[in-house]
Short mmCIF file of C-alpha atoms in Angstrom, two decimals:
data_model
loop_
_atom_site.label_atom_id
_atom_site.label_comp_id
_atom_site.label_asym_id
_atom_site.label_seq_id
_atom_site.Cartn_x
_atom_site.Cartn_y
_atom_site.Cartn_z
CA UNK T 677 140.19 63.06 98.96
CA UNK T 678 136.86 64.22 99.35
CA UNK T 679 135.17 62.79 102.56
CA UNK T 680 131.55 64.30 101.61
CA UNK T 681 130.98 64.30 98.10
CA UNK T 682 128.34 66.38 96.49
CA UNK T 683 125.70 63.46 95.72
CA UNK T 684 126.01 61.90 99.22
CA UNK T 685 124.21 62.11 101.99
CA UNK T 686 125.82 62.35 105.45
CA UNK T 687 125.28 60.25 108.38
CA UNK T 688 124.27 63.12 111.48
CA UNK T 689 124.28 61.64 114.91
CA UNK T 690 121.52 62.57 117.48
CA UNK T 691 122.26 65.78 118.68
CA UNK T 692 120.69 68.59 120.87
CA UNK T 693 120.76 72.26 119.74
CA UNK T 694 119.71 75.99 121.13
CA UNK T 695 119.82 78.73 119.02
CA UNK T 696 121.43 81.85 120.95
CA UNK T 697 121.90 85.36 118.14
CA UNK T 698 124.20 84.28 115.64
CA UNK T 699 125.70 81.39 117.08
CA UNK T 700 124.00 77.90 118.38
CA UNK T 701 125.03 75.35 120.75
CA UNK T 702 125.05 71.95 119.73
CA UNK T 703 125.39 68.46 122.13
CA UNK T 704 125.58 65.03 122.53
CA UNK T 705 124.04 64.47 125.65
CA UNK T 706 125.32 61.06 126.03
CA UNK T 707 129.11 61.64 125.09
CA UNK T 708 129.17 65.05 127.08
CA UNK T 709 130.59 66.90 124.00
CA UNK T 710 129.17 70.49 123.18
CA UNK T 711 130.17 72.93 120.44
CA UNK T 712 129.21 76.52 119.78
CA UNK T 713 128.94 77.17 116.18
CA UNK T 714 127.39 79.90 113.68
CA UNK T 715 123.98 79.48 113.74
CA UNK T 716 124.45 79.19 109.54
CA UNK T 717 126.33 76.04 110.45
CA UNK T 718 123.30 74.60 112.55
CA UNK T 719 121.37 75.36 109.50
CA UNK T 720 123.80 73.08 107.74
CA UNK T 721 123.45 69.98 110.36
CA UNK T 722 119.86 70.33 110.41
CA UNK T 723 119.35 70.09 106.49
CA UNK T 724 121.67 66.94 106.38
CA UNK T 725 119.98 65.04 109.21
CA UNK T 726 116.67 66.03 107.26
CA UNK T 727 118.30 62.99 104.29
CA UNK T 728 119.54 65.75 102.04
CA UNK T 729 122.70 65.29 100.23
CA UNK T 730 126.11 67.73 100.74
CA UNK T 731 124.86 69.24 97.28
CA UNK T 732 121.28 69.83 98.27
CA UNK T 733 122.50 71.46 101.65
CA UNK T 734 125.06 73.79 100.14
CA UNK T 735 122.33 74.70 97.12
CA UNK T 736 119.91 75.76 99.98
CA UNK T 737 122.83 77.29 101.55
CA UNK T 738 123.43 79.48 98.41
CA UNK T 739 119.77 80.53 97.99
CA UNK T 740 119.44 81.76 101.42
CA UNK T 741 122.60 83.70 101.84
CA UNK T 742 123.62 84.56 98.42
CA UNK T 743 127.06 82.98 99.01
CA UNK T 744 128.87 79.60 99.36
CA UNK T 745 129.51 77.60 102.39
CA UNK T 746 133.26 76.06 103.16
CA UNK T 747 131.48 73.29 103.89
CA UNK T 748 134.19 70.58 103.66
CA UNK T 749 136.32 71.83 106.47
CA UNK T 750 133.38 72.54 108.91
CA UNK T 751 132.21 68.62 108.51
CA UNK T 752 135.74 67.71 108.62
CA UNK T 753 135.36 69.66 112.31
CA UNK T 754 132.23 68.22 112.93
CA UNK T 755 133.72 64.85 112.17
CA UNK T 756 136.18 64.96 114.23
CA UNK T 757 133.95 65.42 117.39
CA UNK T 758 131.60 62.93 116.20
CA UNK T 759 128.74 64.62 115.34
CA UNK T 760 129.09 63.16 111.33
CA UNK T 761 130.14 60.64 109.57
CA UNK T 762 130.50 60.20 105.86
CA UNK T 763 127.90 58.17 104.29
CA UNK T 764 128.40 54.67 104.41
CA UNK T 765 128.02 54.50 100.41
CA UNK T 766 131.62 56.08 100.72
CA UNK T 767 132.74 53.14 101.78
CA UNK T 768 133.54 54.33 105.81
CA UNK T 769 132.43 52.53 108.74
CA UNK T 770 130.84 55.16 111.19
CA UNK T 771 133.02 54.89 114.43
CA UNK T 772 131.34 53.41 117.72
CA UNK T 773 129.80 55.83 120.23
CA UNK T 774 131.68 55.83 122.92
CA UNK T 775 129.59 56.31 126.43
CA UNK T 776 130.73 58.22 128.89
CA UNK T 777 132.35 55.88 131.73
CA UNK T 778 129.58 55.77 134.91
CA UNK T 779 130.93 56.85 138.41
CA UNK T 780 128.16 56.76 140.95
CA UNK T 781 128.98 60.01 142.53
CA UNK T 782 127.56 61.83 139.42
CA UNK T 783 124.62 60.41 140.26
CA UNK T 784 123.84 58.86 137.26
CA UNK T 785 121.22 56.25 138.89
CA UNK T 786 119.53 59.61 139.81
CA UNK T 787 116.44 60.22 137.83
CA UNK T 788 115.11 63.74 136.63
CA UNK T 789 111.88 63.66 138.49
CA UNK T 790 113.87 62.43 142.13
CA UNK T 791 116.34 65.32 141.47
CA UNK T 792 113.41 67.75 140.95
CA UNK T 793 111.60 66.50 145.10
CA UNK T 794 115.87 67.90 145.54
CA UNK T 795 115.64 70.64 143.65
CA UNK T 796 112.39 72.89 143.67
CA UNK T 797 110.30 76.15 144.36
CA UNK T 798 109.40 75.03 148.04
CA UNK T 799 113.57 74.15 148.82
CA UNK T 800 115.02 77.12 146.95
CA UNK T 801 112.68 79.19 149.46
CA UNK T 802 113.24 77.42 152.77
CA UNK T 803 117.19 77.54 151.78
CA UNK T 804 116.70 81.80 151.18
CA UNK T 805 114.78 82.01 154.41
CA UNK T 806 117.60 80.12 156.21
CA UNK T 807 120.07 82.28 154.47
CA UNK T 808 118.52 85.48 155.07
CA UNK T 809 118.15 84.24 159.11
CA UNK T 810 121.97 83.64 159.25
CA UNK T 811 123.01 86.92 157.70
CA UNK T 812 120.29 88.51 160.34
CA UNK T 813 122.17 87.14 163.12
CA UNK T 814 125.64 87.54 161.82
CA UNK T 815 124.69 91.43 161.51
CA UNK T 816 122.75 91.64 165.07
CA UNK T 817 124.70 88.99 167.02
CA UNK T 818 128.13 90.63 168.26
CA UNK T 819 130.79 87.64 168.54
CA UNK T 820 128.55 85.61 166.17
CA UNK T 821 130.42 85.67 163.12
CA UNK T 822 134.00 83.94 163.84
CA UNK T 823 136.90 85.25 162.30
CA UNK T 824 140.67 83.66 161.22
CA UNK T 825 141.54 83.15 165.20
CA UNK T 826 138.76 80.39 164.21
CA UNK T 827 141.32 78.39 162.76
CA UNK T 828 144.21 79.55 164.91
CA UNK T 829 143.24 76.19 167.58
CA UNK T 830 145.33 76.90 171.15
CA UNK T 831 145.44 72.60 171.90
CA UNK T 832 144.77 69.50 170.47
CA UNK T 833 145.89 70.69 167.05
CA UNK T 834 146.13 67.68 165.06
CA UNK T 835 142.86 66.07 166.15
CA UNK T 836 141.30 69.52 165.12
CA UNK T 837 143.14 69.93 162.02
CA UNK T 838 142.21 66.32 160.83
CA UNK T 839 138.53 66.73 162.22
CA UNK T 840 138.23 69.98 159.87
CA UNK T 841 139.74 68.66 156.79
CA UNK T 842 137.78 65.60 156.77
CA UNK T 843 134.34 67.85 157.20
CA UNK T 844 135.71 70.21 154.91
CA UNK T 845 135.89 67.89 152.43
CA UNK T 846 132.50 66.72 152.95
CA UNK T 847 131.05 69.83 152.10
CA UNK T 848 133.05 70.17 149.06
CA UNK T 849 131.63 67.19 147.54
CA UNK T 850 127.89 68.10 149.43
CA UNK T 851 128.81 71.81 146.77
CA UNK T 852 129.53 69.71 144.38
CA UNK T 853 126.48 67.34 144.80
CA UNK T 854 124.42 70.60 144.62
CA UNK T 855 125.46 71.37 141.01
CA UNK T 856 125.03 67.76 139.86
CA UNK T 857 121.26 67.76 141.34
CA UNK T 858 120.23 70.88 140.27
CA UNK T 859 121.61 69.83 136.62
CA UNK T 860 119.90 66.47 136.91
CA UNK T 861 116.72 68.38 137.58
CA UNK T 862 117.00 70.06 134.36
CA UNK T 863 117.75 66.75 132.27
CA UNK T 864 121.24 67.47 131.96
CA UNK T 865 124.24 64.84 133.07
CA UNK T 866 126.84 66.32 134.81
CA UNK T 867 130.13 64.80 136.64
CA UNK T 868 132.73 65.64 139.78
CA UNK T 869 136.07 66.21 138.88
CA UNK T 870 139.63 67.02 140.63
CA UNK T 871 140.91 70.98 139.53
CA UNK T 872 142.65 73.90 140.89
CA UNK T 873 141.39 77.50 141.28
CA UNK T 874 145.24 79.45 141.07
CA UNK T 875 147.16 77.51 143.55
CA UNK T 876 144.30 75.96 145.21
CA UNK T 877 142.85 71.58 144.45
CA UNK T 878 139.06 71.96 144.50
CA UNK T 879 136.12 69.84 143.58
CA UNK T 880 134.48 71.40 140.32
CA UNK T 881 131.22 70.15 138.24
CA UNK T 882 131.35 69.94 134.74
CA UNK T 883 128.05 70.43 133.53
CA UNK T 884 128.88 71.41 129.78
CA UNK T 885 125.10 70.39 128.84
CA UNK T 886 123.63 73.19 130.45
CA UNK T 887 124.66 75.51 127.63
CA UNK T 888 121.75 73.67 125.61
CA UNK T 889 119.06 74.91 128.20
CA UNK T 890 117.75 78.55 128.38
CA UNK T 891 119.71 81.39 130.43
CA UNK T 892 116.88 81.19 133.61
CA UNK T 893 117.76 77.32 133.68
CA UNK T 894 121.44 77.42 133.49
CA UNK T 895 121.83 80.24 136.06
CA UNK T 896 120.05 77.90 138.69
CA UNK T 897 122.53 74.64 137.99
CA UNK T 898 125.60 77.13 138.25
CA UNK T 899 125.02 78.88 141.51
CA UNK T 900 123.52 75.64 143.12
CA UNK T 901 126.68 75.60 144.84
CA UNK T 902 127.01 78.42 146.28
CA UNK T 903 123.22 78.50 147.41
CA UNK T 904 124.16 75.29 149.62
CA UNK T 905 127.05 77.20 151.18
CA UNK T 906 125.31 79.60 152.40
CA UNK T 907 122.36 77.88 153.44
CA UNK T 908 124.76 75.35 154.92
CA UNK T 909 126.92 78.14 156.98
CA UNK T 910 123.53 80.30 158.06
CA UNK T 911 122.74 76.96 159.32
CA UNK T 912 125.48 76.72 161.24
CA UNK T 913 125.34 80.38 162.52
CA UNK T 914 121.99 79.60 164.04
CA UNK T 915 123.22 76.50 165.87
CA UNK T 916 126.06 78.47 167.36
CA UNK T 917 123.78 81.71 168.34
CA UNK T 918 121.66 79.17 169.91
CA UNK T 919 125.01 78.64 171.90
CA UNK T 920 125.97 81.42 172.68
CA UNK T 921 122.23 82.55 174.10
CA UNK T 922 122.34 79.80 176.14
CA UNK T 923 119.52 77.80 174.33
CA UNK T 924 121.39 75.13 173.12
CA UNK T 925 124.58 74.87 174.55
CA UNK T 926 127.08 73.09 172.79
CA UNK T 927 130.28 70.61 173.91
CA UNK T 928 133.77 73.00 173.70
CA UNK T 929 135.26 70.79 170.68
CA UNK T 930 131.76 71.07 168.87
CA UNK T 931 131.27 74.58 169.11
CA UNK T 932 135.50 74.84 168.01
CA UNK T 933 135.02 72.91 164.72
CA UNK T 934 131.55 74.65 164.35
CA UNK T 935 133.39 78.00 164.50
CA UNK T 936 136.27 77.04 162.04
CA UNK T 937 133.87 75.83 159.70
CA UNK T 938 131.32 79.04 159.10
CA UNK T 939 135.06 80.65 158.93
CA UNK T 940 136.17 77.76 155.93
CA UNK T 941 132.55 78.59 154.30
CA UNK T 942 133.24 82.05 154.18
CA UNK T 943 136.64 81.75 152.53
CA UNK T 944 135.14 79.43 150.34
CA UNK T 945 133.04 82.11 149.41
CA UNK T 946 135.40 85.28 148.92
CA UNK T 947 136.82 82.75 146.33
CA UNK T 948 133.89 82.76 144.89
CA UNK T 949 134.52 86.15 144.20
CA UNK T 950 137.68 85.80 142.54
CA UNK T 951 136.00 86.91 139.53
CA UNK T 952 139.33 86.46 137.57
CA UNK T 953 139.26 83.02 137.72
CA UNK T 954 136.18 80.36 136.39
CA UNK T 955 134.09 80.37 139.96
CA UNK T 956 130.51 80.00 140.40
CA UNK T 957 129.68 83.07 139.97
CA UNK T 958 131.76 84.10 137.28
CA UNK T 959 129.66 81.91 135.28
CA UNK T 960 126.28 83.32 136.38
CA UNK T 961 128.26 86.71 135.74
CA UNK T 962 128.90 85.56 132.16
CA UNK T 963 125.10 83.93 131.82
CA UNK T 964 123.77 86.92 133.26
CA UNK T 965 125.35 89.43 130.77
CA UNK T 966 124.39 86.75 128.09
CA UNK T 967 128.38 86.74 126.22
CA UNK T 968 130.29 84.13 125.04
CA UNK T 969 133.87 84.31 125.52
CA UNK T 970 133.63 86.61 128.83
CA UNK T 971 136.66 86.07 130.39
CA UNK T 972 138.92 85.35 127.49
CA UNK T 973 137.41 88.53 125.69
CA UNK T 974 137.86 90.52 129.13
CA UNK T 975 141.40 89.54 129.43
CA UNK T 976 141.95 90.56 125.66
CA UNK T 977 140.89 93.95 126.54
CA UNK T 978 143.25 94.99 129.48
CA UNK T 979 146.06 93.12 127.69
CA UNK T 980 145.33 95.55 124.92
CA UNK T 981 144.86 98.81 127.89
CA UNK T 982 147.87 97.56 129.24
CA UNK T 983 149.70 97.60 125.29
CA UNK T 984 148.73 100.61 125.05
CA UNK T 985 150.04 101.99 127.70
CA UNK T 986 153.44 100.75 127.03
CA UNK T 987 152.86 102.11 124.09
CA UNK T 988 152.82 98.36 122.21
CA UNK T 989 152.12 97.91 118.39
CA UNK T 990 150.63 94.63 118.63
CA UNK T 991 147.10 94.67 119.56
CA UNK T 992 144.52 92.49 119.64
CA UNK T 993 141.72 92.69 117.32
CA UNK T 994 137.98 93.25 119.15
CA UNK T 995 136.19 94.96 116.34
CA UNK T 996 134.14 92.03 115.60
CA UNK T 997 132.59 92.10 119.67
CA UNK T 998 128.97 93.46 119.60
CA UNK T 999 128.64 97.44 120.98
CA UNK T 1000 126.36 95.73 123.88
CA UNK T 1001 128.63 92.88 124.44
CA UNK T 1002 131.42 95.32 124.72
CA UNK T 1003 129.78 96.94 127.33
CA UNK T 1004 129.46 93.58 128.92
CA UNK T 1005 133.32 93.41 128.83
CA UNK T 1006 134.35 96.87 130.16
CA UNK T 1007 131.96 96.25 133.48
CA UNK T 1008 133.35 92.17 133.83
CA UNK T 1009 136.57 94.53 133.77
CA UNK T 1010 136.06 95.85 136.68
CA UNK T 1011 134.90 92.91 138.42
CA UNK T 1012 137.93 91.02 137.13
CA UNK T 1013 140.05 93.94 139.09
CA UNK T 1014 138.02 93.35 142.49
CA UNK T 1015 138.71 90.09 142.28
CA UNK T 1016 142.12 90.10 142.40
CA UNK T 1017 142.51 92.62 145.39
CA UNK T 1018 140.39 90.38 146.83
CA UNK T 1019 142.75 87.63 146.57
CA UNK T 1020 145.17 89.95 147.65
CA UNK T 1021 143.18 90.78 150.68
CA UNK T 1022 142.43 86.97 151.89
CA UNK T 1023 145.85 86.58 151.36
CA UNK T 1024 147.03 89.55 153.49
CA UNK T 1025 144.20 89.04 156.14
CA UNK T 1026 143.57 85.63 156.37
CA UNK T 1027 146.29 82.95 155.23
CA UNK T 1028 149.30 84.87 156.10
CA UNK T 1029 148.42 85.23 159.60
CA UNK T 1030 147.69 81.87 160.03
CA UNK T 1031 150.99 81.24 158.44
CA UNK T 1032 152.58 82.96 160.67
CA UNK T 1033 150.84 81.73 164.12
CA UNK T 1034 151.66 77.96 162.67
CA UNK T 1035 154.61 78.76 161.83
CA UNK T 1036 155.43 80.30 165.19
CA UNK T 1037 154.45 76.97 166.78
CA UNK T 1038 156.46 74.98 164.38
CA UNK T 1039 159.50 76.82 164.83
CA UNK T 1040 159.07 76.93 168.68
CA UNK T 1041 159.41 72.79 168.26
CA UNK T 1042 162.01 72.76 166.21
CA UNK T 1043 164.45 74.90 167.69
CA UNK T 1044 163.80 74.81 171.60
CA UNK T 1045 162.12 71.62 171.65
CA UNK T 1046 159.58 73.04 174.11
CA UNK T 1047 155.81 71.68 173.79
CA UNK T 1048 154.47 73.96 176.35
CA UNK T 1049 151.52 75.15 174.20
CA UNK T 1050 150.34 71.17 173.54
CA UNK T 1051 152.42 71.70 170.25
CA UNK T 1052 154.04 68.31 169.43
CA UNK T 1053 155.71 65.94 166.62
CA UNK T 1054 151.88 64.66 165.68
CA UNK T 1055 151.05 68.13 164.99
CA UNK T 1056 153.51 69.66 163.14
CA UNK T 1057 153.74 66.13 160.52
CA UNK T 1058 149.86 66.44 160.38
CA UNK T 1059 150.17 70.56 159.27
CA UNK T 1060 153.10 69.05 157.03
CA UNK T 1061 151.31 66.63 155.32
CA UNK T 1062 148.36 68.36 154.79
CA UNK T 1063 149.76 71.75 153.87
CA UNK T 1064 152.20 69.42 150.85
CA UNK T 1065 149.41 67.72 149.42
CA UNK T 1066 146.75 70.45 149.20
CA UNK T 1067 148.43 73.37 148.89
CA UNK T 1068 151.71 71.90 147.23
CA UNK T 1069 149.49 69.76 144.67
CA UNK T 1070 147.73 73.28 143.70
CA UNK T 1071 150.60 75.13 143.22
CA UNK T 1072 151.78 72.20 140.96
CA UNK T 1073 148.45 72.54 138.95
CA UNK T 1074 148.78 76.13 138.95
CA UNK T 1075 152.22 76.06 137.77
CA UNK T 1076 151.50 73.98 134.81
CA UNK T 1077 148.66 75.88 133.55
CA UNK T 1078 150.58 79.38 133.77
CA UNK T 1079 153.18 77.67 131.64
CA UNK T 1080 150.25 76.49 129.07
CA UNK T 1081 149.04 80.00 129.09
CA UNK T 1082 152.58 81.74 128.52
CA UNK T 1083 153.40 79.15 125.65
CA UNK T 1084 149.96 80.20 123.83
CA UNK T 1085 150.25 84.10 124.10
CA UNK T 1086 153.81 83.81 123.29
CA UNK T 1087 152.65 82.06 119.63
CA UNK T 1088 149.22 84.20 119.51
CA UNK T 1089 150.07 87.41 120.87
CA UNK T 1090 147.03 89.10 118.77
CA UNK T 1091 144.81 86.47 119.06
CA UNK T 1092 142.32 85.88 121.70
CA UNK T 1093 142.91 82.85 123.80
CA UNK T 1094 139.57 80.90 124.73
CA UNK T 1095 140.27 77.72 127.37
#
């Protein structure tokens, strides 16, 4: 049966729309759903919220492009995300709005002009002064900038451990916070959420909305994060060279946790550049280059290097990507490559020593009992717990999403596979 007969007119929900080449993004605002379509198909949408009937639309439609629209399925699409509705003379009922349920960490209650005294000219400058300082005395400063013996603590573990994870996760949600302000500022909703980067839980913004703003305003709400970092560890670096010159001399267990945390902000950061995976600044990668499918399209492209080197028939097909987008593609590439020996190199460097020196201390416990280095029971069940739930709840998340990913190649092997 035909939902959207030819002498009807169609119900269009309020909806926000940018124009972007030959495709558009379209948004509810309110719902937080967004679609990229052809920008024929926003042609479409606006001539039925303009009150004209399917037949009207597709008549226009045929004038302009000298063809006919498959209209039917697209507003079937459209339906389903509840952007239409069938007219009400065809006898449906158009189905409630549903409102997007209110958490007051997405700050909500937060209006755009209070997010903008956050969010500014004047702050973005005082936070790249601050930045540039840090970096300045990170380069100048020898001893300044700890490295993974900051974590390595020599007594008091567990109180250390707990103190970091609990300030750690603080500054998650303060990098999180960032993103939601600076997409507040903009007039865009945004909200927290629970994921995993590979193997890792981490606090991620989804601020789907920005895709309706111009490329200058979404690069600022998607590197808001990582601004905060490292305005937030240059801070830090200033506190402790005022330490270490004697300025400002700090208590021992400050100037410990201080040190382990500009060490936690700059792991935080080379994950940053895991450009393989959806970071921060993958996405101002992907905004920068102006594409639309970056990473999915990238990863379509060494499959098909890596086909062809094993001399594979099935290929996937790219002939439809843009010459300049292309070139967009070939230098992600290369990024996508550096980002994975850099996960090889924290890995090597950073977490596998510290493996090891824990695990040292743990297995002195266990099998001679001895607690000469201050390592006792309270320690090694705080490391335990900790180490199950973070990194054994990531690997969980990971797990299930490699699994996802195998079962979709495995039916689409020539297809390109957008998340």
């Amino acid at each position: 049966m035909n939902r959207f007969p030819p002498d009807a007119p169609v119900e269009v929900r309020p909806y926000q729309s940018r124009r972007d080449g030959d495709t558009a993004v379209i948004g509810d605002d309110r719902r937080g759903v967004y679609l990229s379509i052809p920008v024929e198909g926003l042609d479409i949408l606006d001539s039925l919220a303009q009150g004209r009937t399917v037949g009207e639309t597709v008549r226009r439609y045929e004038d302009k492009h000298q063809e006919s629209p498959d209209i039917e399925p697209f507003l079937d699409a459209l339906a389903e995300e509840g952007f239409v509705n069938p007219a009400e003379a065809a006898g449906d009922v158009p189905a409630p709005v549903t409102q997007e349920r209110q958490r007051w960490w997405n700050l909500d209650w937060v209006s755009q002009k209070a997010a903008r005294r956050l969010v500014n000219a004047p702050v973005l400058l005082l936070g790249g002064a601050v930045i540039l300082t840090g970096v300045w005395l990170a380069a100048t400063t020898p001893g300044l900038m700890p490295d993974q013996t900051a974590l390595q603590f020599k007594d008091h573990y567990w109180m250390y451990i707990v103190a970091l994870s609990v300030v750690s996760m603080a500054t998650v949600f303060l990098h999180e916070l960032a993103h939601v302000l600076a997409t507040r500022s903009l007039g865009v909703k945004a909200r927290i959420e629970i994921g995993n980067q590979l193997y890792l839980i981490v606090g991620q913004t989804d601020m789907s909305g920005v895709w309706l703003l111009p490329r200058r305003k979404r690069l600022l709400a998607v590197v808001a994060g990582v601004l905060f970092d490292l305005t937030a560890m240059s801070t830090l670096l200033i506190v402790l060279w005022l330490d270490l010159t004697g300025i400002a001399p700090l208590p021992e267990p400050v100037r410990v946790i201080l040190n382990a945390l500009v060490f936690s902000y700059l792991i935080r950061f080379i994950v940053q550049c895991y450009m393989f995976v959806r970071t921060d600044l993958y996405y101002a990668v992907a905004i920068a280059l102006n594409t639309r499918s970056l990473m999915a399209d990238t990863e379509a492209y060494l499959l098909n290097l890596w086909r062809r080197i094993r001399r594979s028939p099935v290929r996937i097909d790219q002939s439809g990507v843009k010459r300049k987008e292309m070139w967009a593609i070939r230098l992600y590439a290369v990024l996508w490559v550096v980002g994975r020996l850099a996960a090889v190199a924290s890995l090597v460097f950073i977490t596998i020593p510290l493996m090891i020196y824990y695990g040292g201390l743990l297995g002195t416990l266990l099998f001679t009992g001895s607690q000469e280095s201050g390592f006792g029971v309270l320690d090694m069940l705080s490391i335990s717990l900790l180490f199950t739930l973070y990194n054994g709840g990531g690997v969980v998340m990971w797990m299930r999403s490699l699994a996802r990913t195998r079962r979709r190649r495995k039916a689409h092997p020539d297809r390109v596979l957008v998340a």
